[in-house]
Amino acid sequence: MHRLVERLHPLCRSITGDGVRATLEIVDEYVPLRVHEVPTGTRVLDWTVPQEWNIRDAYVADSTGNRVVDFAASSLHVLGYSVPVSATMPLAELREHLHTLPDQPSWVPYRTSYYKPDWGFCLAQDTLDALPDGDYEVCVDSTLADGHLTYAEHVVPGRVTDEVIVSCHICHPALANDNMAGVAVAVFLARALAETTPYYTYRFVFAPGTIGAITWLARNAERIEQVKHGLVLACAGDPGDLTYKQSRRGDAEIDRVMRYVLAASERPHTVNEFTPYGYDERQYCSPGFDLGVGSLSRTPYAGYPEYHTSADNPDFVSPEALADTLAVCREAFGVLDRNRRYVNLSPYGEPQLGRRGLYDALGGRSDTKQAQMAMLWVLSLSDGEHGLLDVAERSGLPFDTVAAAADALHGAGLIKA
C-alpha cells in the first residue's frame, strides 16, 4: 500500500484532466476499473460538469531565468485550475497571486480555484521572503476547455445484488494522506474481498471530490435503492487514531457495525456525529438520497498541521497505519457481510442440541462453553427482528463466535435466514 501511495503521490490531479486518468491507469494495474467519461456541460443534479483542466508547465523566473517557483518540482506550486498566463511583472504585482503559509514557513500550501477563473502560485513563505524586488517572468502553460470529468468503478460481485459502496476522492495533487492513502486502502480492501465470496456486492468508486460523487449519484439515481451501506475512505495513513464519522441517519447499520468493531478491537478511536461538511459522505447522505454511508479516517480533515500542505508526503504516511486502517475495514465488512437475521424453526422450548451434535454431551458442568452459549443466544433472538450483531452486543460474545454458532444452527436446520 505504501508503495502505491509513493507511485500516485507526484501526479498532478484535479477534478478533471489527464492527471486523474493517469491515477486511474495505475489503480487499474491493481484492480480492473471501468472508467467513465462525462462530457463538459452535463447537468448533474444541481451542478454542471466543468471544463477540463490540463497543465504542461508553470513557473516564476527571476531576471536571470532561474525558476524560483517551478511546477516541475511539485504540482502543488500551481493554484489548481489556473488559467493560462504569460507575462512579466514586478514582485509587488505578483504577490497578489502568491499563496504561502506564514505559520509554517517551509511548507507549500495546496490551493484551488475550480469555479472562478484565476491563476496563482503556491510557495514556501521562506522562498517568498528571499525574493528580491524586481521583474519576474510568469508562465502557466495550461488549457481550460470542453472535455470530460473522469471517474471509475471496481465491482466485487456478491451473492446478492444489494450493494456496499466504498468511495474515495482522487482529485488532490501531491498529497499522500489526503487521499492517496485512502485509495491504497480501498484497492487492497477490494483485492481482499475478491478472495472471498461476499454476501453483498461491493462497488468501489474512485471519483473527484464533491463534483465526482454528485456525478456518480446523478448517473445512478435509478438504482440507488440497491445501495444498502457505504463507507468513504480518506486520510487513511497518518499516525493518528482512527476516527469514524457516522452517517446522517446516525443509526444506519454501518454506524452500528463500525462502533462495535472499533470498541471490540480496543483500538484508540473516536466516533463523531454527522456534520454536512467534510468528504463525500455529505453527498451520499444528502436528504434526497439519505444513504447509510459513514466515513473512516485516521485524523480527520484539517485536523493535522500537514493537511493540504507539502508536508503531506509519503513520509507522513506509515505502512503500519495503512495496515491498521485496512484491518479495521476488513473486520467491519466481515461483520456487515454476515449480519443476517434468522428465524428459529423450533421456537417452542429449547431444541435438543445434543442429539444433533451441537452440545457438549457431558452434563453437570457450570462452565458453559462460549460456543454453546452463543448457540443459545442465537436461538433466543432468532425471531426475524434481531440480527447477529444484536446477539453479539446483547450477549457480550465475540461476533465471530456468534456467526459460527449461527452457521452451525443453520446447517442443522434449526434456523433459517
CSV table of C-alpha atoms in Angstrom, one decimal:
chain,number,residue,atom,x,y,z
A,1,MET,CA,0.0,0.0,0.0
A,2,HIS,CA,2.8,2.4,0.8
A,3,ARG,CA,4.5,1.8,-2.5
A,4,LEU,CA,1.2,2.6,-4.3
A,5,VAL,CA,1.0,5.8,-2.3
A,6,GLU,CA,4.5,6.7,-3.4
A,7,ARG,CA,3.6,6.0,-7.1
A,8,LEU,CA,0.5,8.1,-7.0
A,9,HIS,CA,1.8,11.0,-4.9
A,10,PRO,CA,3.6,13.0,-7.6
A,11,LEU,CA,0.8,13.1,-10.2
A,12,CYS,CA,-0.9,16.4,-10.9
A,13,ARG,CA,-4.5,15.6,-10.2
A,14,SER,CA,-7.5,17.9,-10.2
A,15,ILE,CA,-11.3,17.5,-10.5
A,16,THR,CA,-10.8,16.8,-14.2
A,17,GLY,CA,-7.9,16.1,-16.6
A,18,ASP,CA,-5.1,13.8,-17.6
A,19,GLY,CA,-3.8,13.6,-14.0
A,20,VAL,CA,-7.0,11.8,-12.9
A,21,ARG,CA,-6.7,9.5,-15.9
A,22,ALA,CA,-3.0,8.7,-15.1
A,23,THR,CA,-4.0,8.0,-11.5
A,24,LEU,CA,-6.7,5.6,-12.6
A,25,GLU,CA,-4.4,3.9,-15.0
A,26,ILE,CA,-2.1,3.0,-12.1
A,27,VAL,CA,-5.0,1.8,-9.9
A,28,ASP,CA,-6.2,-0.3,-12.8
A,29,GLU,CA,-2.9,-2.3,-12.6
A,30,TYR,CA,-4.1,-3.5,-9.1
A,31,VAL,CA,-7.8,-3.9,-9.6
A,32,PRO,CA,-9.6,-3.7,-13.0
A,33,LEU,CA,-11.6,-0.5,-13.4
A,34,ARG,CA,-14.5,0.6,-15.5
A,35,VAL,CA,-13.7,4.2,-16.4
A,36,HIS,CA,-16.5,6.7,-17.1
A,37,GLU,CA,-16.1,10.0,-19.0
A,38,VAL,CA,-18.8,12.6,-18.5
A,39,PRO,CA,-18.8,15.5,-21.0
A,40,THR,CA,-18.4,19.1,-20.0
A,41,GLY,CA,-21.8,20.8,-19.7
A,42,THR,CA,-23.6,17.7,-18.5
A,43,ARG,CA,-26.2,18.6,-15.8
A,44,VAL,CA,-25.6,16.5,-12.7
A,45,LEU,CA,-28.2,17.3,-10.0
A,46,ASP,CA,-27.8,21.0,-9.2
A,47,TRP,CA,-24.3,21.1,-10.7
A,48,THR,CA,-22.8,21.1,-14.2
A,49,VAL,CA,-19.7,19.2,-15.3
A,50,PRO,CA,-17.0,21.9,-15.7
A,51,GLN,CA,-14.4,22.4,-18.4
A,52,GLU,CA,-11.4,20.1,-18.3
A,53,TRP,CA,-8.2,21.5,-17.0
A,54,ASN,CA,-4.7,20.3,-18.0
A,55,ILE,CA,-1.3,21.8,-17.4
A,56,ARG,CA,2.1,21.2,-19.1
A,57,ASP,CA,4.3,23.6,-17.3
A,58,ALA,CA,4.3,26.6,-15.0
A,59,TYR,CA,7.0,28.7,-13.3
A,60,VAL,CA,8.0,32.0,-11.9
A,61,ALA,CA,11.5,33.0,-13.1
A,62,ASP,CA,13.8,35.8,-11.9
A,63,SER,CA,15.7,38.2,-14.2
A,64,THR,CA,18.5,35.6,-14.7
A,65,GLY,CA,16.0,33.0,-15.8
A,66,ASN,CA,16.2,31.0,-12.6
A,67,ARG,CA,12.9,29.4,-11.7
A,68,VAL,CA,12.2,30.4,-8.2
A,69,VAL,CA,8.8,28.6,-8.3
A,70,ASP,CA,8.6,25.5,-10.5
A,71,PHE,CA,5.7,23.3,-11.3
A,72,ALA,CA,8.1,20.6,-12.3
A,73,ALA,CA,9.4,20.3,-8.7
A,74,SER,CA,5.8,19.9,-7.3
A,75,SER,CA,2.3,20.2,-8.7
A,76,LEU,CA,1.4,22.0,-5.5
A,77,HIS,CA,3.2,25.0,-6.7
A,78,VAL,CA,0.4,26.0,-9.1
A,79,LEU,CA,-3.1,27.1,-8.0
A,80,GLY,CA,-5.4,24.3,-9.2
A,81,TYR,CA,-7.3,25.2,-12.3
A,82,SER,CA,-5.1,28.2,-13.1
A,83,VAL,CA,-5.9,29.8,-16.4
A,84,PRO,CA,-3.0,30.3,-18.9
A,85,VAL,CA,-0.7,33.2,-18.2
A,86,SER,CA,2.4,34.5,-20.0
A,87,ALA,CA,3.6,37.8,-18.6
A,88,THR,CA,6.4,39.8,-16.9
A,89,MET,CA,5.5,41.8,-13.8
A,90,PRO,CA,7.1,43.3,-10.7
A,91,LEU,CA,7.1,41.4,-7.5
A,92,ALA,CA,4.6,43.8,-5.9
A,93,GLU,CA,2.0,42.9,-8.5
A,94,LEU,CA,3.0,39.2,-8.5
A,95,ARG,CA,2.4,39.0,-4.7
A,96,GLU,CA,-1.4,39.2,-5.3
A,97,HIS,CA,-1.2,35.8,-6.9
A,98,LEU,CA,1.1,34.1,-4.4
A,99,HIS,CA,-0.1,31.8,-1.6
A,100,THR,CA,2.0,30.9,1.4
A,101,LEU,CA,1.7,29.6,5.0
A,102,PRO,CA,3.3,32.2,7.2
A,103,ASP,CA,2.8,29.9,10.3
A,104,GLN,CA,4.6,27.0,8.5
A,105,PRO,CA,7.2,29.0,6.5
A,106,SER,CA,8.9,26.0,4.9
A,107,TRP,CA,5.8,24.3,3.7
A,108,VAL,CA,3.9,24.8,0.4
A,109,PRO,CA,0.1,25.1,0.6
A,110,TYR,CA,-2.5,23.4,-1.6
A,111,ARG,CA,-4.9,25.9,-3.1
A,112,THR,CA,-7.5,25.7,-5.9
A,113,SER,CA,-9.9,27.9,-7.9
A,114,TYR,CA,-12.2,25.4,-9.6
A,115,TYR,CA,-15.2,27.6,-10.4
A,116,LYS,CA,-13.8,31.1,-10.6
A,117,PRO,CA,-11.2,31.9,-13.4
A,118,ASP,CA,-7.9,32.8,-11.7
A,119,TRP,CA,-4.3,32.0,-11.7
A,120,GLY,CA,-1.6,31.8,-9.0
A,121,PHE,CA,1.3,30.0,-7.4
A,122,CYS,CA,1.9,28.4,-4.0
A,123,LEU,CA,5.3,28.5,-2.4
A,124,ALA,CA,7.0,28.4,0.9
A,125,GLN,CA,7.0,31.6,2.9
A,126,ASP,CA,10.8,31.3,3.3
A,127,THR,CA,11.1,31.3,-0.5
A,128,LEU,CA,8.9,34.4,-0.8
A,129,ASP,CA,10.8,36.2,1.9
A,130,ALA,CA,14.1,35.6,0.0
A,131,LEU,CA,12.8,37.1,-3.3
A,132,PRO,CA,14.3,40.5,-4.2
A,133,ASP,CA,12.3,43.2,-5.7
A,134,GLY,CA,12.3,43.3,-9.5
A,135,ASP,CA,10.5,41.9,-12.5
A,136,TYR,CA,9.6,38.2,-12.8
A,137,GLU,CA,8.6,36.1,-15.7
A,138,VAL,CA,5.3,34.3,-15.1
A,139,CYS,CA,4.2,31.3,-17.1
A,140,VAL,CA,1.2,29.0,-16.7
A,141,ASP,CA,1.0,26.7,-19.7
A,142,SER,CA,-2.4,25.2,-19.2
A,143,THR,CA,-5.7,24.6,-21.0
A,144,LEU,CA,-9.2,25.0,-19.8
A,145,ALA,CA,-11.5,23.6,-22.5
A,146,ASP,CA,-14.5,21.4,-23.0
A,147,GLY,CA,-13.6,17.8,-22.2
A,148,HIS,CA,-14.7,15.3,-19.6
A,149,LEU,CA,-15.0,14.5,-15.9
A,150,THR,CA,-13.4,11.1,-15.3
A,151,TYR,CA,-14.3,8.6,-12.6
A,152,ALA,CA,-14.0,4.9,-12.2
A,153,GLU,CA,-15.6,1.9,-10.5
A,154,HIS,CA,-14.5,-1.6,-9.5
A,155,VAL,CA,-17.1,-4.2,-8.5
A,156,VAL,CA,-16.6,-7.3,-6.4
A,157,PRO,CA,-19.6,-9.4,-7.1
A,158,GLY,CA,-21.5,-10.8,-4.2
A,159,ARG,CA,-24.2,-13.5,-3.6
A,160,VAL,CA,-26.9,-10.7,-3.8
A,161,THR,CA,-27.1,-7.6,-5.9
A,162,ASP,CA,-27.6,-5.3,-2.9
A,163,GLU,CA,-24.5,-3.1,-2.7
A,164,VAL,CA,-22.0,-1.7,-0.3
A,165,ILE,CA,-20.2,1.3,-1.8
A,166,VAL,CA,-16.7,2.3,-0.9
A,167,SER,CA,-15.8,5.8,-2.1
A,168,CYS,CA,-12.5,7.7,-2.4
A,169,HIS,CA,-11.8,11.1,-3.7
A,170,ILE,CA,-8.9,11.2,-6.2
A,171,CYS,CA,-8.6,14.9,-7.0
A,172,HIS,CA,-5.8,16.2,-4.8
A,173,PRO,CA,-2.3,16.6,-6.3
A,174,ALA,CA,0.9,15.6,-4.4
A,175,LEU,CA,-1.0,14.9,-1.1
A,176,ALA,CA,-0.2,11.5,0.2
A,177,ASN,CA,-2.6,11.0,3.2
A,178,ASP,CA,-5.3,13.1,1.5
A,179,ASN,CA,-6.1,11.0,-0.3
A,180,MET,CA,-3.8,8.5,-2.0
A,181,ALA,CA,-3.7,6.6,1.4
A,182,GLY,CA,-7.5,6.2,1.1
A,183,VAL,CA,-7.2,5.0,-2.4
A,184,ALA,CA,-4.5,2.5,-1.5
A,185,VAL,CA,-6.5,1.0,1.4
A,186,ALA,CA,-9.6,0.8,-0.9
A,187,VAL,CA,-7.5,-1.0,-3.6
A,188,PHE,CA,-6.2,-3.6,-1.2
A,189,LEU,CA,-9.6,-4.0,0.5
A,190,ALA,CA,-11.1,-4.8,-2.9
A,191,ARG,CA,-8.4,-7.4,-3.5
A,192,ALA,CA,-9.1,-9.0,-0.1
A,193,LEU,CA,-12.8,-9.1,-0.7
A,194,ALA,CA,-12.3,-10.7,-4.1
A,195,GLU,CA,-10.5,-13.6,-2.4
A,196,THR,CA,-13.8,-14.4,-0.6
A,197,THR,CA,-17.4,-15.0,-1.7
A,198,PRO,CA,-19.0,-11.9,-0.1
A,199,TYR,CA,-22.7,-11.7,0.6
A,200,TYR,CA,-23.1,-8.2,-0.7
A,201,THR,CA,-21.8,-6.8,-3.9
A,202,TYR,CA,-19.1,-4.3,-3.2
A,203,ARG,CA,-18.8,-1.3,-5.5
A,204,PHE,CA,-15.6,0.9,-5.2
A,205,VAL,CA,-16.0,4.4,-6.6
A,206,PHE,CA,-12.8,6.4,-7.4
A,207,ALA,CA,-14.0,10.0,-8.2
A,208,PRO,CA,-13.1,13.6,-7.8
A,209,GLY,CA,-14.3,15.1,-4.6
A,210,THR,CA,-17.8,16.7,-4.5
A,211,ILE,CA,-18.5,17.0,-8.2
A,212,GLY,CA,-17.4,13.4,-8.8
A,213,ALA,CA,-19.7,11.9,-6.1
A,214,ILE,CA,-22.5,14.2,-7.3
A,215,THR,CA,-21.9,13.0,-10.9
A,216,TRP,CA,-22.0,9.3,-9.7
A,217,LEU,CA,-25.2,9.9,-7.8
A,218,ALA,CA,-26.8,11.6,-10.8
A,219,ARG,CA,-25.9,8.8,-13.1
A,220,ASN,CA,-27.1,6.1,-10.7
A,221,ALA,CA,-30.2,7.6,-9.2
A,222,GLU,CA,-32.5,5.0,-10.7
A,223,ARG,CA,-30.6,2.1,-9.0
A,224,ILE,CA,-29.8,3.9,-5.7
A,225,GLU,CA,-32.1,1.6,-3.8
A,226,GLN,CA,-29.6,-1.2,-4.3
A,227,VAL,CA,-27.1,0.7,-2.1
A,228,LYS,CA,-27.7,-0.6,1.4
A,229,HIS,CA,-24.5,0.5,3.1
A,230,GLY,CA,-21.4,2.6,2.3
A,231,LEU,CA,-18.1,3.9,3.6
A,232,VAL,CA,-16.0,6.9,2.5
A,233,LEU,CA,-12.2,6.4,2.9
A,234,ALA,CA,-10.0,9.4,3.5
A,235,CYS,CA,-6.8,10.3,5.3
A,236,ALA,CA,-6.2,6.6,6.0
A,237,GLY,CA,-2.4,6.6,6.6
A,238,ASP,CA,-1.4,9.2,9.1
A,239,PRO,CA,-0.2,8.3,12.6
A,240,GLY,CA,-3.3,9.5,14.4
A,241,ASP,CA,-6.0,7.3,16.0
A,242,LEU,CA,-8.9,6.0,13.9
A,243,THR,CA,-11.9,8.3,13.5
A,244,TYR,CA,-15.4,7.2,12.3
A,245,LYS,CA,-17.9,9.8,11.3
A,246,GLN,CA,-21.5,8.5,11.4
A,247,SER,CA,-24.0,8.7,8.6
A,248,ARG,CA,-26.7,11.4,8.6
A,249,ARG,CA,-29.1,8.8,10.0
A,250,GLY,CA,-26.8,8.0,12.9
A,251,ASP,CA,-28.3,4.6,13.4
A,252,ALA,CA,-27.5,3.1,10.0
A,253,GLU,CA,-26.2,-0.5,10.1
A,254,ILE,CA,-22.7,0.7,9.0
A,255,ASP,CA,-22.7,3.1,12.0
A,256,ARG,CA,-23.6,0.2,14.4
A,257,VAL,CA,-21.0,-2.1,12.8
A,258,MET,CA,-18.2,0.5,12.9
A,259,ARG,CA,-19.0,1.4,16.5
A,260,TYR,CA,-19.0,-2.2,17.5
A,261,VAL,CA,-15.8,-3.2,15.7
A,262,LEU,CA,-13.8,-0.2,16.9
A,263,ALA,CA,-14.9,-0.8,20.5
A,264,ALA,CA,-14.4,-4.5,20.4
A,265,SER,CA,-10.9,-4.1,18.9
A,266,GLU,CA,-9.9,-1.9,21.9
A,267,ARG,CA,-8.1,0.4,19.4
A,268,PRO,CA,-7.9,4.0,20.5
A,269,HIS,CA,-10.6,5.7,18.4
A,270,THR,CA,-13.2,8.4,18.1
A,271,VAL,CA,-16.7,8.3,16.8
A,272,ASN,CA,-18.1,11.6,15.6
A,273,GLU,CA,-21.7,12.6,14.8
A,274,PHE,CA,-22.5,13.5,11.2
A,275,THR,CA,-22.0,17.1,10.0
A,276,PRO,CA,-22.8,18.3,6.5
A,277,TYR,CA,-19.1,19.2,5.9
A,278,GLY,CA,-16.2,17.0,5.2
A,279,TYR,CA,-15.7,14.5,2.4
A,280,ASP,CA,-18.2,12.9,0.1
A,281,GLU,CA,-20.3,11.3,2.8
A,282,ARG,CA,-22.2,14.6,2.8
A,283,GLN,CA,-23.2,13.9,-0.9
A,284,TYR,CA,-24.3,10.3,-0.3
A,285,CYS,CA,-26.1,11.4,2.9
A,286,SER,CA,-27.9,14.4,1.4
A,287,PRO,CA,-31.6,14.2,2.3
A,288,GLY,CA,-32.8,13.2,-1.1
A,289,PHE,CA,-30.6,10.0,-1.1
A,290,ASP,CA,-30.1,9.6,2.7
A,291,LEU,CA,-27.9,6.6,2.2
A,292,GLY,CA,-26.3,4.8,5.1
A,293,VAL,CA,-22.8,6.0,4.4
A,294,GLY,CA,-20.2,6.8,7.0
A,295,SER,CA,-16.6,8.0,6.8
A,296,LEU,CA,-13.5,6.3,8.1
A,297,SER,CA,-10.2,8.2,8.5
A,298,ARG,CA,-7.4,8.5,11.0
A,299,THR,CA,-7.0,12.1,11.8
A,300,PRO,CA,-10.0,13.9,10.2
A,301,TYR,CA,-9.7,16.6,7.6
A,302,ALA,CA,-8.0,19.8,8.7
A,303,GLY,CA,-7.1,18.0,12.0
A,304,TYR,CA,-3.4,17.8,11.5
A,305,PRO,CA,-0.9,20.5,10.6
A,306,GLU,CA,0.3,18.8,7.4
A,307,TYR,CA,-3.2,18.8,6.0
A,308,HIS,CA,-3.3,20.4,2.5
A,309,THR,CA,0.4,21.2,2.5
A,310,SER,CA,3.6,19.8,1.0
A,311,ALA,CA,4.3,18.1,4.4
A,312,ASP,CA,1.5,15.6,3.5
A,313,ASN,CA,4.0,13.5,1.6
A,314,PRO,CA,4.8,9.7,1.6
A,315,ASP,CA,7.0,10.1,4.7
A,316,PHE,CA,3.9,11.3,6.6
A,317,VAL,CA,2.1,8.1,5.7
A,318,SER,CA,3.2,4.9,7.5
A,319,PRO,CA,2.8,1.3,6.3
A,320,GLU,CA,1.7,0.5,9.9
A,321,ALA,CA,-1.2,3.0,9.8
A,322,LEU,CA,-2.3,1.9,6.4
A,323,ALA,CA,-2.3,-1.8,7.5
A,324,ASP,CA,-4.3,-0.9,10.6
A,325,THR,CA,-6.9,1.0,8.6
A,326,LEU,CA,-7.2,-1.9,6.2
A,327,ALA,CA,-7.6,-4.4,9.0
A,328,VAL,CA,-10.5,-2.4,10.6
A,329,CYS,CA,-12.2,-2.2,7.2
A,330,ARG,CA,-11.9,-5.9,6.8
A,331,GLU,CA,-13.2,-6.6,10.3
A,332,ALA,CA,-16.1,-4.2,9.8
A,333,PHE,CA,-17.1,-5.6,6.4
A,334,GLY,CA,-16.8,-9.1,7.9
A,335,VAL,CA,-19.4,-8.2,10.4
A,336,LEU,CA,-21.6,-6.3,7.9
A,337,ASP,CA,-21.5,-9.1,5.4
A,338,ARG,CA,-22.6,-11.8,8.0
A,339,ASN,CA,-25.1,-9.7,10.0
A,340,ARG,CA,-28.1,-11.8,8.9
A,341,ARG,CA,-31.5,-12.0,10.6
A,342,TYR,CA,-32.7,-15.6,11.3
A,343,VAL,CA,-35.9,-17.3,12.3
A,344,ASN,CA,-35.9,-20.1,14.9
A,345,LEU,CA,-37.6,-23.1,13.3
A,346,SER,CA,-38.1,-24.8,16.7
A,347,PRO,CA,-39.2,-21.8,18.8
A,348,TYR,CA,-41.4,-23.7,21.4
A,349,GLY,CA,-38.9,-24.6,24.1
A,350,GLU,CA,-35.2,-25.2,23.6
A,351,PRO,CA,-34.4,-27.7,20.8
A,352,GLN,CA,-32.3,-30.7,21.8
A,353,LEU,CA,-28.9,-29.7,20.6
A,354,GLY,CA,-27.1,-32.8,21.9
A,355,ARG,CA,-28.7,-35.3,19.5
A,356,ARG,CA,-27.7,-33.0,16.7
A,357,GLY,CA,-24.1,-33.0,17.8
A,358,LEU,CA,-24.2,-29.3,18.8
A,359,TYR,CA,-23.9,-29.6,22.5
A,360,ASP,CA,-21.3,-31.0,24.9
A,361,ALA,CA,-22.5,-34.5,25.9
A,362,LEU,CA,-21.0,-34.2,29.4
A,363,GLY,CA,-23.7,-32.8,31.7
A,364,GLY,CA,-23.5,-31.0,35.1
A,365,ARG,CA,-20.7,-28.6,34.2
A,366,SER,CA,-21.0,-25.0,35.4
A,367,ASP,CA,-18.6,-23.5,32.8
A,368,THR,CA,-20.9,-23.5,29.8
A,369,LYS,CA,-18.6,-23.1,26.8
A,370,GLN,CA,-18.7,-19.9,24.8
A,371,ALA,CA,-19.7,-21.6,21.6
A,372,GLN,CA,-22.6,-23.4,23.3
A,373,MET,CA,-23.7,-20.1,24.9
A,374,ALA,CA,-23.6,-18.4,21.5
A,375,MET,CA,-26.0,-21.1,20.1
A,376,LEU,CA,-28.4,-20.5,22.9
A,377,TRP,CA,-28.3,-16.7,22.4
A,378,VAL,CA,-28.8,-17.1,18.6
A,379,LEU,CA,-31.8,-19.4,19.1
A,380,SER,CA,-33.3,-17.0,21.7
A,381,LEU,CA,-33.0,-13.9,19.4
A,382,SER,CA,-33.7,-15.6,16.1
A,383,ASP,CA,-37.2,-14.0,15.7
A,384,GLY,CA,-36.7,-12.3,12.4
A,385,GLU,CA,-36.3,-8.9,14.1
A,386,HIS,CA,-32.8,-9.3,15.6
A,387,GLY,CA,-29.6,-9.7,13.6
A,388,LEU,CA,-26.4,-11.4,14.7
A,389,LEU,CA,-24.9,-8.0,15.7
A,390,ASP,CA,-27.8,-7.6,18.1
A,391,VAL,CA,-26.9,-11.1,19.5
A,392,ALA,CA,-23.2,-10.2,19.9
A,393,GLU,CA,-24.0,-6.8,21.6
A,394,ARG,CA,-26.6,-8.2,24.0
A,395,SER,CA,-24.7,-11.4,24.9
A,396,GLY,CA,-21.3,-9.8,25.1
A,397,LEU,CA,-19.9,-12.6,23.0
A,398,PRO,CA,-17.5,-12.0,20.0
A,399,PHE,CA,-19.3,-11.6,16.7
A,400,ASP,CA,-17.2,-14.3,15.1
A,401,THR,CA,-18.3,-16.8,17.8
A,402,VAL,CA,-22.0,-15.8,17.3
A,403,ALA,CA,-21.7,-16.1,13.5
A,404,ALA,CA,-20.1,-19.5,13.8
A,405,ALA,CA,-23.0,-20.6,16.1
A,406,ALA,CA,-25.5,-19.4,13.5
A,407,ASP,CA,-23.7,-21.3,10.8
A,408,ALA,CA,-23.9,-24.5,12.9
A,409,LEU,CA,-27.6,-24.0,13.7
A,410,HIS,CA,-28.4,-23.2,10.1
A,411,GLY,CA,-26.6,-26.3,9.0
A,412,ALA,CA,-28.6,-28.4,11.5
A,413,GLY,CA,-31.8,-27.0,10.1
A,414,LEU,CA,-32.8,-25.2,13.3
A,415,ILE,CA,-32.8,-21.6,11.9
A,416,LYS,CA,-33.4,-20.1,8.5
A,417,ALA,CA,-32.4,-16.7,7.1
